[in-house]
mmCIF file of C-alpha atoms in Angstrom:
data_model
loop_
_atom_site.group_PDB
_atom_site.id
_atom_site.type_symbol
_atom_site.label_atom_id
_atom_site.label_comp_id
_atom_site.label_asym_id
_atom_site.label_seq_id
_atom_site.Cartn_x
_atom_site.Cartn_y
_atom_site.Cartn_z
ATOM 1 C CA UNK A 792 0.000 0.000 0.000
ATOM 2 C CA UNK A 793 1.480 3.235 -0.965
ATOM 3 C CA UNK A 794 1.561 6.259 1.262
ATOM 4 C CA UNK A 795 1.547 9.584 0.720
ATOM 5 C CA UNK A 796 2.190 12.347 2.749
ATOM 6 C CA UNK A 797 1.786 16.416 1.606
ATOM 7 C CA UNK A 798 2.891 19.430 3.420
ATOM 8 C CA UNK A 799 3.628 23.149 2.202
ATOM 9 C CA UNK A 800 0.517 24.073 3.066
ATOM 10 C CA UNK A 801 -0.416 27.784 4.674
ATOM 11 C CA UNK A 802 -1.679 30.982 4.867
ATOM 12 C CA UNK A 803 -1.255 33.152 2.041
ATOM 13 C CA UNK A 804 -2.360 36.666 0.759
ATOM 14 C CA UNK A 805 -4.004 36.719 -2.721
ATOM 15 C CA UNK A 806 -1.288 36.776 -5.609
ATOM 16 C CA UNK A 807 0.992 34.815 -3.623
ATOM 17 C CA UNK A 808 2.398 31.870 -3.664
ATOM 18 C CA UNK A 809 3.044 28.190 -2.258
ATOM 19 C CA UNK A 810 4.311 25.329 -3.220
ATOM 20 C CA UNK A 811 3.032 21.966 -1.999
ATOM 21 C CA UNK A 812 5.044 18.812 -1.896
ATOM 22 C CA UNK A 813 3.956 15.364 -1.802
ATOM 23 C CA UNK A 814 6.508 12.397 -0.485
ATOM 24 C CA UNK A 815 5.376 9.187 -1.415
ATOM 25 C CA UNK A 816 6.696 5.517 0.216
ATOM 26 C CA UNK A 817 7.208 3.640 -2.937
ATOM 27 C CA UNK A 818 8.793 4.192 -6.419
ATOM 28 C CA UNK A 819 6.779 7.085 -7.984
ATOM 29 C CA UNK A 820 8.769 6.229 -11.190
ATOM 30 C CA UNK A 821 6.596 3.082 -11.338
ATOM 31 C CA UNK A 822 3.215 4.980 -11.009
ATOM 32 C CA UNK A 823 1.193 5.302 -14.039
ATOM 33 C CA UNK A 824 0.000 8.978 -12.920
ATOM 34 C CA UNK A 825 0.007 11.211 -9.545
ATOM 35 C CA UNK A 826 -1.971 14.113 -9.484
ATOM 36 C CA UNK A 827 -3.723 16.844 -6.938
ATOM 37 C CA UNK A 828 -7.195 17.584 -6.013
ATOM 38 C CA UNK A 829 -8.756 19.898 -3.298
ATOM 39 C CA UNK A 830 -11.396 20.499 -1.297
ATOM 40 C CA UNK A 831 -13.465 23.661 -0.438
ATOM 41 C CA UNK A 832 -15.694 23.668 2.758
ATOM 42 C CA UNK A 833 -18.949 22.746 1.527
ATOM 43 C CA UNK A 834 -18.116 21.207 -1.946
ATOM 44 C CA UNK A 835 -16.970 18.391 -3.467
ATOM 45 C CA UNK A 836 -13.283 17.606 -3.917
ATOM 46 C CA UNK A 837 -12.188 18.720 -7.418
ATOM 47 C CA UNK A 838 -9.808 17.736 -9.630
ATOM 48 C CA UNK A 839 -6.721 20.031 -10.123
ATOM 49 C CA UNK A 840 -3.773 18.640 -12.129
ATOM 50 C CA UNK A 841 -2.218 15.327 -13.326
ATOM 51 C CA UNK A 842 1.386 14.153 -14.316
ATOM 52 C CA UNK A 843 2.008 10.961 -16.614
ATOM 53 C CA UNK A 844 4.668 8.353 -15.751
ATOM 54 C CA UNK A 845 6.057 10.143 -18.978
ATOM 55 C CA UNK A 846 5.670 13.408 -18.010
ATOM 56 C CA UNK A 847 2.569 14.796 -19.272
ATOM 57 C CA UNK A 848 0.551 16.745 -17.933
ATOM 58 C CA UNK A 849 -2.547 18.325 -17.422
ATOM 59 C CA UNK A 850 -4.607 21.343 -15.164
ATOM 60 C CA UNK A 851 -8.167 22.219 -14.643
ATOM 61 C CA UNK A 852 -9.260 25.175 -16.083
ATOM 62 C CA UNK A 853 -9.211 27.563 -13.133
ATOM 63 C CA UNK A 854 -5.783 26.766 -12.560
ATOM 64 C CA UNK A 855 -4.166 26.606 -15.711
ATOM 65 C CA UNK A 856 -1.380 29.308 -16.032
ATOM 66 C CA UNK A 857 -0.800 29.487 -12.565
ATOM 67 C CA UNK A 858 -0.547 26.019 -11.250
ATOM 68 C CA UNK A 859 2.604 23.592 -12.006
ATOM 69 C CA UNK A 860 2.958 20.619 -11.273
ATOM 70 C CA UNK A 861 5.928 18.376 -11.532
ATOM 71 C CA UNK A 862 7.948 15.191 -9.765
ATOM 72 C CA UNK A 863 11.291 14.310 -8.743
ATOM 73 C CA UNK A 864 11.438 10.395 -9.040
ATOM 74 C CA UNK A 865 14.811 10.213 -7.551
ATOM 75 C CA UNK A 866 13.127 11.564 -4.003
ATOM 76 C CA UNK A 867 9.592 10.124 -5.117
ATOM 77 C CA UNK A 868 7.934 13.459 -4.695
ATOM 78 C CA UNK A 869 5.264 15.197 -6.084
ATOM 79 C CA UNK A 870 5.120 19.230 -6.129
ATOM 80 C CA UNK A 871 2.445 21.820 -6.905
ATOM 81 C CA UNK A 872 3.562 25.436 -7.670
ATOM 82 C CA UNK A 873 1.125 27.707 -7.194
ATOM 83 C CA UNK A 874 1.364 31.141 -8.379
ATOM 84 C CA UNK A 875 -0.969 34.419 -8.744
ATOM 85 C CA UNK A 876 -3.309 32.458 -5.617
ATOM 86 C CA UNK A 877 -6.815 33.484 -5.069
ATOM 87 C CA UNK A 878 -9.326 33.342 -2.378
ATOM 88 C CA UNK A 879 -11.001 30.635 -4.288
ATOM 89 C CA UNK A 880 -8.291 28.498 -4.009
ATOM 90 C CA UNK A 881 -8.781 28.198 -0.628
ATOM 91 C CA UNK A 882 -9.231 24.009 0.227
ATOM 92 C CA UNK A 883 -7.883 21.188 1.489
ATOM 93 C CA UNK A 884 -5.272 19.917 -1.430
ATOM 94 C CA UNK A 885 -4.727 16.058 -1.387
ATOM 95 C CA UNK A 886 -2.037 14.467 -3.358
ATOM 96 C CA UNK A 887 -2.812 10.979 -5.317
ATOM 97 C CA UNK A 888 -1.096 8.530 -6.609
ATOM 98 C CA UNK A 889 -2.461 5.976 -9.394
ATOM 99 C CA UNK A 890 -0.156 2.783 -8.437
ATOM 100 C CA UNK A 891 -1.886 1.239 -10.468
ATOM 101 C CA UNK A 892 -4.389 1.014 -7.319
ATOM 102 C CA UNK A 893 -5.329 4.292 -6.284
ATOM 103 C CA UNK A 894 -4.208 6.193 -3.024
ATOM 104 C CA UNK A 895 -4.603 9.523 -1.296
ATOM 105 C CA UNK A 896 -2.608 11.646 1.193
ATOM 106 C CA UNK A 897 -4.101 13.144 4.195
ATOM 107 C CA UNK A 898 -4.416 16.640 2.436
ATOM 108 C CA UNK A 899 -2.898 19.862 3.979
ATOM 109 C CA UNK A 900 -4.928 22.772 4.014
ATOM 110 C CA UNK A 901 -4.601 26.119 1.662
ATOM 111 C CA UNK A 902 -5.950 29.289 2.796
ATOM 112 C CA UNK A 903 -5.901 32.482 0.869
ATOM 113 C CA UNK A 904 -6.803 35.605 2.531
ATOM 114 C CA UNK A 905 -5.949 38.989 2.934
#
């Protein structure tokens, strides 16, 4: 069972920036994809971006442009950059990991506010 464990979470004032990492127990080399989602109070967790075992990638719409995401398999971690941040971005962001069976982190919390 993989595990995956994010931090780099905060508080931020809107147009800053964070940048969230996600270490993961096994060989993310060997994943087929990782990705991010969040969670605002009251809604349903959303999808945010994805990175291929090759490297591609892709980003929701409200976060393309100012999101990046990216790995390091040599220290089998996952990052988000997150640029030009909103108060809408405010959530819980969880990291995941498609092994091929699918896990989540425990999410670390994103608050943007002036």
């Amino acid at each position: 069972q993989v595990q995956l464990v994010e931090s780099g979470g905060g508080l931020v004032q809107p147009g800053g920036s964070l940048r969230l990492s996600c270490a993961a127990s096994g060989s993310i080399a060997s994943f087929y994809a990782m990705g991010w989602y969040r969670q605002a109070p009251g809604k349903q967790r959303e999808w945010v971006a994805t990175i291929t075992n090759v490297g591609f990638t892709g980003y929701a719409a409200s976060v393309k442009g100012r999101f990046t995401i990216s790995k390091d398999n040599a220290k089998n971690a996952l990052y988000l950059q997150m640029n030009s941040l909103k108060p809408e971005d405010t959530a819980v962001y969880y990291c995941n990991a498609q092994a091929p069976a699918i896990a989540w982190g425990q999410g670390t919390q994103v608050t943007v506010s002036s």
